[in-house]
Amino acid sequence: MMATLPRPLGAHGRTLPLPPGVARANWWVIAAIMLAGMSALLPVLQNSSATSRGFRVQSLQARQAELNGQIGELESEVARLTSQDRIERRARAIGLEPSSNPIFITVDVPGPAPAKIPAELLPSPQPRAAGAEPWWRSLFRWLPLPD
Amino acid sequence: MSRHRAPGTFRVWLPAAFLAAFAVLVCVQLVKVQVLDHDRYAAEARAVRRGNDTFYARRGSILDRNGNVLATSVDTWDIYVSPRAWKDAERAANASAVLAPLLKADPAKLRVTVQQSEGGDVLLKRDVDYETGRLILKAAIPGVIALANTARMTPEGDTGASVLGFIGQDNVGLAGIEAQYNDILQGKPGRAVYERDTTGEPIPFGQYIAIKPEAGKDLVLTIDRHLQALAEERLAQAMKDHRAQGGALIMMDPATGEILAMATSPGLRYSTLDLSDNKQIELLRNRAVTDLYEPGSVMKVITAAAAIDAGVVSPNTEYVDNGVTYIYDVPIRNWDNNVYGPQTMTGVLQNSINTGAVFMAQALGADLFHKYMDAFGFGRPTGIDLSGEASGIIRRPADRDWSPVDLATQSFGQSISVTPVQMLTAIAAAINGGNLVRPHLVKAYVGADGKREEVAPEIVSRAVSAQTSAAIRDMLFQVVNPGHAHPAQPKNYTAGGKSGTANVPIPNGYDDRQVASFVGFAPADDPKVLIMVKLDQNQDLMTGTQAAAPIFASLADEVLAYLNVRPDAPKYVVKP
């Protein structure tokens, strides 16, 4: 039995001529495949991004909760430190004693009245009453007119 | 070549029959599970997969009138364990070994607690402090769930406990201000529903529905923490000195009805509170608003105010005291069995003459007298913002058991029962220009956004005219300043007031137990503070003037100096 070659001898390395337009068609296929591949990857990238952002959000929420908790701890610590009992102990420790017989002095100038209530608990300042400016006048502010 | 089918034998048919029966059983079971019991299993699956947590809103703080914290909430954690995650013995041992030191508990006990539970997540410890909770969360112990919660803290200790009250484990107020203003303090709890994994942890990006909690508002009380502590200290000392069984000491701004301090004894104390002790349940009520007593001679102030306002007497109207007056042959004598002779109405108050009070009540007549009793708020709650307030008991002419003697005895504070707050409010109306004001404990609300809403003082009605009120102030000033030293005289301020000493009523009479009280105000011309000192069943049997008036005098000096009120005693008045 005799072996046969699928191509003629001496034609090794030589490409067969392609019909015109075939090479261009291949690039389109490659581009389409790449586009399809990218489209397939996009949801993966989106998911990955969403996941990492989600964990970041969770981490920030946890941090926020932690800071809120610390604020609460500090507020309660302030309340403990400003309690009458603690202030009295501290005052006695530095040698102060309760006043038993106060002396009243009459002066001509009234002293400043200290605001005992912390600022955040004071009534909020009244908002200024809105002027009687008609609504259309505000449109002039958008124009480059001299003041 | 032809094929021959093997004949059916026992060895073939028997397994085939078993397999067929098994297949039928499987099919039946599938129909049962998927069709007949579908809803039940679906619900169970949802319950297993779905976590459901309630987040309590941060409860509002309670502040005194100067913004000092009386009660506040601190963030804590409730520690739960999912029993499914601790089914494996080794895993449970490892997890409990990490968790136990943080909870200061025995690991074996924790495992037993979790393993013995039959329900869902097991609560291991409530109100774990915030820092420990964070350590537990950081340790990421399998199956351990930390849920945020809050716990109540009172920086001032037991001060004001009877007014503030307390909350239960579910963050609901059970007594005092905490109960009365629970809806405002509590805010709205939030809720989260989420899908969870087999260890009970929320599945990332699983279904998660959350309603955020709305923080409660802060309450600014009319109470001043310094005055409250002072009142409690003085009441405790007075009870000790006079061997009293109980008492009340209340300070009020007579013009607005703001309660500056309210001490009662016996009363609630956080440091010794034990709700498993039935005797302590009685301590939960605030006796200044729930308990009744007969006020005795303090009521003569109201009788005099009514009589002067009606125009039937004036402060200088004279009458002759014979030491006894008869109402339908029933003798009414003076408290000391003394005969005072000719007296003005001011003298009646100065000497606390019972027959003089009867004289004024008879001049008014029963109907007019009771009209004024209504005007002064007797027989109905004052509307103070504390729960359980009593109405008081006052017998009226229309009542079946009414007797004309009742009018006489009511004029000097017997046959009538009042609460301490009711009596104080009536005296406030008599001296503040004639307005019956509503006593109250809350001055303002402060929202989580810092917005403050003031609670305006409320005038309920007009009891007497301004002229009558001025006359009463002057008469009560004469009581405290009779021309010689009086136990109720403050050192630095002018004052007025009236004492009362009444026996405790029992069925068909009175026994030897007594209530000694003094109600006074200062400065006399422009009262800034009205103080009631009341001692229940003082064993030394001293009168209101002897036992309660000196306490008023020293308190008036301290309180007014603290409130920056200029001294107005004669020695401080600068003559031009």
XYZ file of C-alpha atoms in Angstrom:
723
model
C 0.000 0.000 0.000
C 1.385 3.383 -0.913
C 1.106 6.527 1.271
C -0.252 9.652 -0.305
C 0.209 13.258 0.658
C -2.828 15.563 0.901
C -0.974 18.327 -0.869
C 1.536 18.380 -3.726
C 5.227 18.074 -2.811
C 7.147 21.339 -2.735
C 4.101 23.426 -1.723
C 5.041 23.469 2.031
C 4.768 27.004 3.559
C 2.901 28.392 0.676
C -0.611 29.642 1.411
C -3.335 29.146 -0.925
C -4.737 32.322 -2.357
C -8.022 33.398 -0.694
C -10.915 34.862 -2.516
C -11.148 38.675 -2.156
C -13.023 40.011 0.996
C -12.391 36.928 3.141
C -9.658 38.546 5.324
C -11.873 41.554 6.058
C -14.692 39.261 7.063
C -12.393 37.554 9.629
C -11.645 40.826 11.388
C -15.335 41.466 11.756
C -15.745 38.049 13.299
C -12.911 38.685 15.691
C -14.391 42.052 16.650
C -17.785 40.476 17.143
C -16.300 37.736 19.299
C -14.436 40.314 21.355
C -17.571 42.393 21.769
C -19.501 39.333 22.801
C -16.755 38.450 25.249
C -16.731 41.943 26.726
C -20.491 41.905 26.977
C -20.249 38.657 28.825
C -17.607 40.118 31.153
C -19.532 43.312 31.845
C -22.042 41.793 34.273
C -19.178 40.086 36.023
C -17.363 43.394 36.365
C -20.564 45.091 37.462
C -21.234 42.401 40.046
C -17.711 42.619 41.285
C -17.933 46.388 41.561
C -21.329 46.220 43.257
C -20.050 43.628 45.690
C -17.022 45.637 46.671
C -19.113 48.800 46.990
C -21.684 46.884 49.046
C -19.027 45.723 51.460
C -17.670 49.263 51.616
C -21.160 50.558 52.453
C -21.579 47.879 55.106
C -18.204 48.745 56.538
C -19.058 52.451 56.649
C -22.437 51.717 58.232
C -20.707 49.630 60.869
C -18.248 52.457 61.460
C -21.113 54.950 61.719
C -22.879 52.740 64.253
C -19.632 52.400 66.161
C -19.118 56.153 66.251
C -22.728 56.712 67.323
C -22.192 54.230 70.122
C -19.022 56.016 71.173
C -20.858 59.345 71.165
C -23.478 57.803 73.463
C -20.742 56.449 75.721
C -19.079 59.852 75.888
C -22.383 61.605 76.601
C -23.131 59.255 79.450
C -19.598 59.723 80.731
C -20.106 63.504 80.688
C -23.403 63.019 82.558
C -21.631 60.889 85.162
C -18.800 63.374 85.562
C -21.168 66.332 85.961
C -23.393 64.657 88.535
C -23.844 66.562 91.781
C -22.386 63.773 93.843
C -19.192 63.657 91.814
C -18.858 67.471 91.779
C -19.346 67.584 95.555
C -16.735 64.886 96.100
C -14.294 66.724 93.868
C -15.035 70.065 95.569
C -14.430 68.584 99.002
C -11.253 66.950 97.741
C -9.826 70.348 96.832
C -10.848 71.799 100.181
C -14.155 73.525 99.396
C -17.059 73.458 101.843
C -20.761 74.263 101.511
C -21.573 77.889 102.254
C -23.298 78.128 105.615
C -23.829 81.872 105.951
C -23.758 83.718 102.641
C -23.091 87.437 102.594
C -25.243 89.468 100.231
C -23.708 92.526 98.642
C -25.760 95.150 96.879
C -24.012 96.551 93.833
C -25.193 99.142 91.367
C -24.207 97.277 88.231
C -26.210 94.196 87.370
C -24.077 91.130 86.837
C -24.237 89.053 83.719
C -26.970 86.431 83.794
C -25.259 83.167 82.907
C -27.216 80.890 80.596
C -27.498 77.738 82.628
C -29.093 75.744 79.861
C -26.624 74.306 77.323
C -26.814 76.027 73.956
C -28.262 73.002 72.199
C -31.204 73.006 74.577
C -32.008 76.685 74.209
C -34.861 77.702 71.914
C -33.632 77.958 68.364
C -33.387 81.544 67.066
C -36.510 82.717 65.339
C -36.150 82.700 61.557
C -36.269 86.142 60.014
C -39.631 87.056 58.693
C -39.736 86.757 54.939
C -39.681 90.118 53.204
C -42.533 91.401 51.180
C -40.495 91.075 47.954
C -42.668 89.811 45.103
C -41.589 86.483 43.562
C -40.845 87.962 40.174
C -38.274 90.343 41.646
C -36.095 87.373 42.588
C -35.744 86.651 38.863
C -33.648 89.790 38.545
C -30.947 88.182 40.648
C -30.262 85.869 37.738
C -29.512 88.822 35.490
C -26.088 90.563 35.487
C -27.595 93.837 36.691
C -25.707 96.348 38.867
C -26.684 96.332 42.555
C -31.665 -17.493 16.748
C -34.751 -16.953 18.941
C -34.778 -15.219 22.387
C -36.522 -16.771 25.341
C -37.934 -14.507 28.043
C -37.143 -15.735 31.550
C -40.223 -16.726 33.393
C -41.210 -14.459 36.394
C -39.879 -15.910 39.547
C -40.159 -15.015 43.204
C -36.631 -13.549 43.125
C -37.648 -11.060 40.485
C -41.128 -10.089 41.557
C -40.367 -9.569 45.231
C -37.762 -6.797 44.758
C -39.888 -5.328 41.995
C -42.841 -5.199 44.319
C -40.768 -3.562 47.046
C -39.388 -1.007 44.624
C -42.875 -0.263 43.304
C -44.236 0.130 46.811
C -41.316 2.401 47.706
C -41.901 4.457 44.591
C -45.567 4.829 45.497
C -44.636 5.879 49.040
C -42.184 8.435 47.703
C -44.825 9.792 45.348
C -47.398 9.989 48.134
C -44.922 11.759 50.366
C -44.021 14.176 47.585
C -47.668 15.011 47.050
C -48.141 15.466 50.776
C -45.132 17.726 51.156
C -45.453 19.704 47.958
C -49.209 19.911 47.572
C -51.153 19.113 50.699
C -48.770 20.629 53.286
C -47.259 23.157 50.941
C -48.252 26.239 52.900
C -46.962 24.908 56.191
C -43.564 23.888 54.839
C -43.254 27.086 52.840
C -43.919 29.094 55.973
C -41.395 27.057 57.946
C -38.817 27.533 55.230
C -39.432 31.258 55.210
C -39.162 31.382 58.970
C -35.844 29.551 58.871
C -34.489 31.678 56.065
C -35.842 35.009 57.237
C -34.430 36.901 60.194
C -36.586 39.452 61.959
C -35.099 41.987 64.345
C -36.557 44.924 66.240
C -34.322 47.909 66.872
C -35.452 50.079 69.738
C -35.098 53.786 69.149
C -32.814 55.679 71.448
C -35.060 56.692 74.360
C -35.080 60.401 75.056
C -33.203 61.715 78.060
C -34.817 63.378 81.050
C -33.116 66.630 82.001
C -33.607 68.986 84.902
C -34.661 72.606 84.302
C -31.024 73.639 83.793
C -30.239 70.911 81.258
C -28.503 68.519 83.644
C -29.105 64.870 82.849
C -31.371 63.020 85.292
C -31.908 59.901 83.189
C -30.415 58.930 79.858
C -30.055 55.890 77.674
C -26.742 54.267 76.836
C -26.180 51.921 73.913
C -25.876 48.299 74.901
C -26.026 44.935 73.179
C -28.273 41.949 73.685
C -26.246 38.813 72.955
C -28.044 35.908 71.261
C -26.795 32.570 69.941
C -28.269 30.601 67.049
C -28.596 26.993 68.368
C -28.125 25.562 64.869
C -24.617 26.996 64.768
C -23.761 25.336 68.079
C -25.090 21.848 67.227
C -21.609 20.560 66.594
C -20.017 19.889 69.986
C -16.520 20.943 69.013
C -17.706 24.104 67.331
C -19.869 24.970 70.346
C -16.953 24.365 72.698
C -14.681 26.655 70.702
C -17.293 29.371 70.372
C -18.296 29.276 74.040
C -14.656 29.372 75.090
C -14.261 32.698 73.266
C -17.633 34.134 74.298
C -17.671 33.165 77.984
C -14.825 35.425 79.194
C -16.368 38.393 77.407
C -19.715 37.781 79.100
C -18.017 36.844 82.388
C -19.849 33.517 82.316
C -19.028 29.816 82.505
C -18.553 28.268 79.001
C -20.264 25.013 80.001
C -23.310 26.905 81.308
C -23.540 28.864 78.070
C -23.495 25.637 76.039
C -26.149 24.041 78.250
C -28.364 27.138 77.957
C -28.115 27.077 74.177
C -28.519 23.329 73.807
C -31.545 23.173 76.103
C -33.447 25.766 74.120
C -36.139 24.565 71.775
C -37.040 27.781 70.030
C -35.047 30.149 67.851
C -32.118 32.302 68.857
C -31.273 32.132 72.551
C -30.792 35.311 74.575
C -27.639 34.819 76.617
C -27.240 38.240 78.155
C -29.121 41.511 78.001
C -27.639 45.016 78.149
C -24.006 44.076 77.649
C -22.019 47.314 77.707
C -21.114 48.876 74.401
C -17.370 48.199 74.424
C -17.799 44.524 75.343
C -20.391 44.163 72.605
C -17.928 45.548 70.088
C -15.303 43.039 71.201
C -17.835 40.236 70.738
C -18.662 41.470 67.258
C -14.976 41.760 66.344
C -14.340 38.215 67.561
C -16.845 36.990 64.915
C -17.840 33.994 67.022
C -19.910 31.513 64.979
C -23.613 31.690 65.728
C -23.326 34.700 68.046
C -25.636 37.593 67.245
C -25.361 40.975 68.950
C -28.458 43.150 68.721
C -28.250 46.816 69.569
C -30.347 47.911 72.544
C -30.298 50.670 75.131
C -30.211 50.745 78.932
C -31.296 53.538 81.294
C -28.712 55.334 83.373
C -29.373 57.821 86.173
C -26.233 59.890 86.809
C -27.780 61.460 89.916
C -28.352 58.076 91.544
C -31.539 57.882 93.602
C -32.219 61.638 93.429
C -35.680 62.238 92.018
C -36.396 58.532 91.540
C -40.005 58.865 92.748
C -40.638 61.530 90.138
C -38.663 59.970 87.297
C -39.984 56.423 87.759
C -38.362 53.607 85.791
C -38.653 51.511 82.638
C -39.030 47.780 82.084
C -36.821 45.453 80.051
C -38.879 46.214 76.972
C -37.964 49.911 77.303
C -41.504 50.859 78.293
C -41.979 53.267 81.201
C -43.614 51.629 84.205
C -43.794 54.456 86.739
C -43.375 58.209 87.149
C -42.400 60.509 84.294
C -41.022 57.522 82.372
C -44.540 56.061 82.252
C -46.475 59.310 81.896
C -44.415 60.480 78.909
C -43.536 57.055 77.538
C -44.842 57.777 74.044
C -42.760 60.933 73.733
C -39.601 59.470 75.266
C -39.745 56.138 73.489
C -39.876 57.301 69.886
C -40.696 54.595 67.367
C -38.821 51.287 67.223
C -37.317 50.203 63.898
C -37.528 46.757 62.333
C -35.399 44.728 59.945
C -36.462 41.657 57.961
C -33.662 39.880 56.105
C -32.598 36.585 54.547
C -30.070 34.754 56.638
C -27.667 31.882 56.150
C -27.466 28.648 58.111
C -25.515 30.349 60.900
C -28.137 33.026 61.270
C -26.017 35.735 59.650
C -27.670 38.028 57.073
C -26.887 36.935 53.527
C -24.961 39.702 51.739
C -27.190 41.221 49.069
C -30.044 39.017 50.188
C -33.464 40.500 50.714
C -33.241 43.204 53.430
C -36.107 45.414 54.438
C -35.456 47.917 57.221
C -37.506 50.602 58.932
C -35.229 52.999 60.763
C -36.060 53.738 64.414
C -37.139 57.281 65.295
C -35.388 58.621 68.377
C -37.570 59.808 71.264
C -37.629 63.401 72.452
C -35.744 64.663 75.495
C -37.856 66.008 78.345
C -36.764 69.108 80.221
C -38.367 68.943 83.647
C -39.343 71.815 85.906
C -37.390 69.982 88.615
C -34.059 71.467 89.662
C -31.635 68.688 90.583
C -30.004 70.704 93.360
C -33.339 71.603 94.942
C -34.554 68.017 94.531
C -31.500 66.659 96.314
C -31.908 69.335 99.004
C -35.589 68.451 99.478
C -34.852 64.736 99.767
C -32.022 65.327 102.213
C -34.099 67.641 104.448
C -37.094 65.331 104.404
C -34.979 62.340 105.385
C -33.363 64.350 108.196
C -36.745 65.635 109.426
C -38.199 62.130 109.449
C -35.246 60.960 111.489
C -35.390 63.912 113.897
C -39.137 63.618 114.490
C -39.381 59.842 114.108
C -41.940 60.191 111.345
C -43.270 57.268 109.332
C -43.331 59.196 106.086
C -43.611 62.624 104.589
C -43.503 64.922 101.625
C -41.536 68.038 100.794
C -42.608 69.911 97.678
C -41.343 73.182 96.214
C -43.377 75.023 93.605
C -43.249 78.258 91.671
C -46.668 79.565 92.765
C -47.100 81.780 89.699
C -46.616 79.064 87.082
C -47.305 75.789 88.885
C -43.823 74.512 88.025
C -42.729 71.901 90.552
C -39.124 72.679 91.495
C -38.679 69.676 93.780
C -40.864 66.836 94.967
C -39.561 64.534 97.668
C -41.725 61.809 99.174
C -41.033 59.100 101.652
C -41.330 56.156 101.546
C -40.458 56.297 97.888
C -38.739 54.598 95.008
C -34.975 54.115 95.203
C -33.101 52.674 92.241
C -30.293 51.392 94.438
C -32.592 49.097 96.419
C -35.343 48.449 93.878
C -36.388 44.812 93.821
C -39.643 44.184 91.989
C -39.773 40.582 93.172
C -40.461 41.984 96.644
C -44.192 42.697 96.848
C -43.642 45.289 99.568
C -41.660 47.400 97.122
C -44.555 47.575 94.688
C -46.092 50.127 97.088
C -43.050 52.331 96.607
C -43.831 52.781 92.934
C -46.620 55.245 93.614
C -45.770 58.868 94.183
C -47.472 59.600 97.483
C -47.537 63.353 96.867
C -50.237 62.764 94.262
C -51.777 59.410 95.218
C -52.198 59.552 98.993
C -54.818 61.523 100.862
C -54.597 63.225 104.236
C -56.632 65.692 106.251
C -54.782 69.017 105.998
C -55.870 70.468 109.338
C -55.356 74.174 109.952
C -53.669 74.873 106.602
C -57.241 74.783 105.254
C -58.047 77.927 107.294
C -56.139 79.879 104.629
C -58.641 78.719 102.010
C -61.602 79.428 104.306
C -60.289 82.947 104.933
C -59.643 83.539 101.211
C -63.185 82.430 100.362
C -64.766 84.560 103.086
C -62.785 87.679 102.165
C -63.373 87.188 98.427
C -67.119 86.782 99.031
C -67.043 89.970 101.098
C -68.514 88.429 104.226
C -65.437 89.330 106.281
C -62.279 91.403 105.926
C -58.862 90.759 107.487
C -59.800 93.174 110.253
C -63.301 91.862 110.960
C -63.567 91.176 114.677
C -65.314 88.415 116.521
C -65.100 87.094 120.063
C -63.687 83.653 120.664
C -65.161 81.831 123.654
C -63.005 78.764 123.154
C -65.920 76.682 121.947
C -68.771 76.916 119.448
C -71.733 74.560 119.217
C -73.140 73.168 115.987
C -76.391 71.337 116.779
C -75.087 70.695 120.314
C -71.790 69.341 118.990
C -68.980 71.333 120.655
C -66.155 72.580 118.398
C -63.146 73.589 120.456
C -59.814 75.195 119.670
C -56.840 72.917 119.069
C -55.248 73.984 122.375
C -58.552 74.405 124.260
C -57.572 78.054 124.718
C -59.928 81.054 124.811
C -58.612 83.936 122.677
C -61.345 86.540 123.261
C -61.750 89.356 120.674
C -59.853 88.506 117.497
C -59.550 89.781 113.939
C -59.562 87.348 111.019
C -55.796 87.836 110.805
C -55.637 86.849 114.468
C -57.655 83.729 113.642
C -54.892 82.647 111.282
C -52.101 83.766 113.608
C -53.462 81.760 116.517
C -55.034 79.069 114.354
C -58.387 79.431 116.062
C -60.857 76.739 115.042
C -63.902 78.670 116.174
C -62.779 81.593 114.030
C -62.647 79.377 110.955
C -66.146 78.127 111.797
C -67.256 81.749 112.098
C -66.023 82.479 108.548
C -67.550 79.300 107.075
C -70.912 80.026 108.690
C -70.798 83.550 107.350
C -70.289 82.077 103.874
C -72.916 79.342 104.159
C -72.464 75.780 102.951
C -73.258 76.431 99.299
C -70.898 79.353 98.862
C -68.213 77.615 100.916
C -68.323 74.609 98.577
C -68.408 76.823 95.534
C -65.055 78.178 96.682
C -63.824 74.654 97.441
C -64.518 73.865 93.784
C -62.796 77.053 92.678
C -59.688 76.030 94.616
C -59.725 72.608 92.934
C -60.708 70.381 95.840
C -62.472 67.113 95.083
C -60.916 66.668 91.651
C -57.417 65.875 90.321
C -55.168 68.859 89.722
C -54.110 67.350 86.378
C -50.450 67.126 87.335
C -48.505 65.043 84.818
C -48.038 62.022 87.080
C -50.209 58.933 86.911
C -52.476 57.724 89.682
C -53.494 61.125 90.999
C -56.279 60.975 93.589
C -59.287 63.309 93.463
C -59.584 63.869 97.173
C -62.730 63.440 99.252
C -65.006 66.271 100.242
C -68.450 65.736 101.685
C -71.056 68.089 100.215
C -74.504 69.263 101.329
C -76.137 67.114 98.647
C -74.485 63.966 99.992
C -76.636 61.535 101.961
C -74.387 61.544 105.027
C -73.905 65.339 105.080
C -74.167 67.039 108.446
C -73.955 70.766 109.277
C -71.043 69.815 111.538
C -69.144 68.902 108.366
C -69.163 72.536 107.233
C -67.661 73.574 110.560
C -64.972 70.903 110.580
C -64.117 71.377 106.903
C -63.397 75.051 107.604
C -60.360 74.001 109.677
C -59.315 71.036 107.547
C -61.167 68.054 108.931
C -63.830 65.942 107.164
C -61.960 66.714 103.955
C -59.142 64.695 102.393
C -56.655 66.140 99.933
C -53.385 65.186 98.282
C -50.292 67.221 99.156
C -50.122 68.548 95.576
C -53.806 69.529 95.706
C -53.287 71.491 98.927
C -50.175 73.179 97.580
C -51.968 74.167 94.376
C -54.866 75.677 96.350
C -52.488 77.722 98.514
C -50.674 78.839 95.351
C -53.971 80.175 94.021
C -54.581 82.022 97.280
C -51.236 83.874 97.152
C -50.325 84.225 93.461
C -52.952 86.789 92.561
C -55.879 84.395 92.602
C -55.135 82.044 89.703
C -55.591 78.289 90.047
C -52.606 77.010 88.053
C -52.014 73.471 86.876
C -49.036 71.947 88.671
C -46.667 70.363 86.185
C -43.323 68.677 85.915
C -42.387 69.098 82.258
C -41.042 72.420 81.047
C -40.137 71.574 77.431
C -39.546 68.850 74.861
C -36.349 68.731 72.801
C -36.466 66.703 69.581
C -33.576 64.711 68.115
C -33.061 67.632 65.708
C -32.549 69.997 68.664
C -35.892 71.722 68.199
C -37.310 72.789 71.544
C -41.031 73.036 72.313
C -41.921 74.922 75.476
C -44.773 73.752 77.702
C -46.714 76.873 78.603
C -47.975 77.211 82.192
C -51.724 76.729 82.331
C -54.162 78.777 84.359
C -57.126 76.521 85.066
C -59.443 79.154 86.499
C -59.592 82.155 88.767
C -60.196 81.189 92.372
C -60.235 84.614 94.059
C -59.567 88.217 93.106
C -56.099 89.766 93.077
C -57.133 91.982 96.011
C -58.173 88.982 98.073
C -54.913 87.256 97.199
C -52.914 90.300 98.342
C -54.895 90.345 101.599
C -54.159 86.664 102.184
C -50.439 87.195 101.511
C -50.429 89.938 104.111
C -52.373 87.834 106.641
C -49.957 84.920 106.200
C -47.035 87.317 106.563
C -48.574 88.323 109.910
C -48.763 84.644 110.869
C -44.995 84.244 110.405
C -44.276 87.714 111.828
C -46.542 87.996 114.895
C -44.280 90.522 116.593
C -41.983 87.976 118.134
C -39.735 85.199 116.850
C -41.505 82.506 114.891
C -40.019 79.161 113.774
C -41.028 79.830 110.158
C -39.073 83.086 109.810
C -36.239 82.853 107.274
C -33.072 84.830 108.116
C -32.753 86.732 104.867
C -36.222 86.876 103.363
C -39.739 87.878 104.316
C -42.187 84.995 104.302
C -45.729 83.964 104.976
C -47.280 80.623 105.766
C -49.580 78.479 107.838
C -49.103 75.331 109.832
C -51.443 72.388 110.186
C -51.596 69.536 112.642
C -54.327 66.970 112.139
C -55.049 63.625 113.669
C -55.346 60.635 111.380
C -58.991 59.720 110.762
C -60.200 56.217 111.518
C -63.752 54.859 111.181
C -65.988 56.825 113.592
C -63.325 59.231 114.794
C -59.621 60.006 115.018
C -56.684 58.286 116.673
C -53.526 59.669 118.274
C -51.444 59.513 115.129
C -51.014 62.897 113.480
C -49.856 64.686 110.355
C -47.785 67.830 111.002
C -47.336 70.224 108.107
C -46.388 73.746 107.124
C -47.046 75.523 103.839
C -45.103 78.731 103.359
C -43.908 81.118 100.680
C -41.201 83.738 100.226
C -40.582 86.571 99.574
C -43.833 87.719 101.111
C -44.693 90.443 98.559
C -43.678 88.603 95.420
C -43.530 84.866 96.162
C -40.912 83.016 94.137
C -41.242 79.727 95.919
C -44.011 77.924 97.775
C -42.881 75.087 100.019
C -44.863 72.347 101.710
C -43.264 70.336 104.497
C -45.405 67.430 105.692
C -44.484 64.805 108.270
C -46.668 61.727 108.676
C -47.166 60.200 112.102
C -44.259 61.927 113.809
C -43.723 60.003 117.020
C -42.577 63.059 118.970
C -46.085 64.555 118.446
C -44.676 68.029 117.747
C -47.061 70.358 115.916
C -46.662 71.661 112.383
C -45.288 74.936 113.725
C -42.762 73.134 115.912
C -41.678 70.369 113.527
C -42.265 71.559 109.956
C -41.989 75.374 110.115
C -38.239 75.481 110.967
C -37.539 73.264 107.966
C -39.433 75.718 105.767
C -37.474 78.666 107.205
C -34.046 77.200 106.492
C -35.124 75.959 103.069
C -36.536 79.356 102.081
C -33.158 80.982 102.778
C -31.221 78.373 100.815
C -33.629 78.047 97.913
C -34.039 81.760 97.283
C -30.298 82.412 97.497
C -29.795 79.576 95.008
C -32.445 81.100 92.730
C -30.620 84.455 92.864
C -33.523 86.187 94.579
C -32.475 89.370 96.308
C -32.874 89.204 100.105
C -35.715 91.390 101.374
C -35.612 90.881 105.118
C -35.730 94.249 106.979
C -31.984 94.180 107.644
C -31.312 94.163 103.875
C -33.695 96.940 102.933
C -31.640 100.026 102.113
C -33.407 103.201 103.130
C -32.968 106.056 100.682
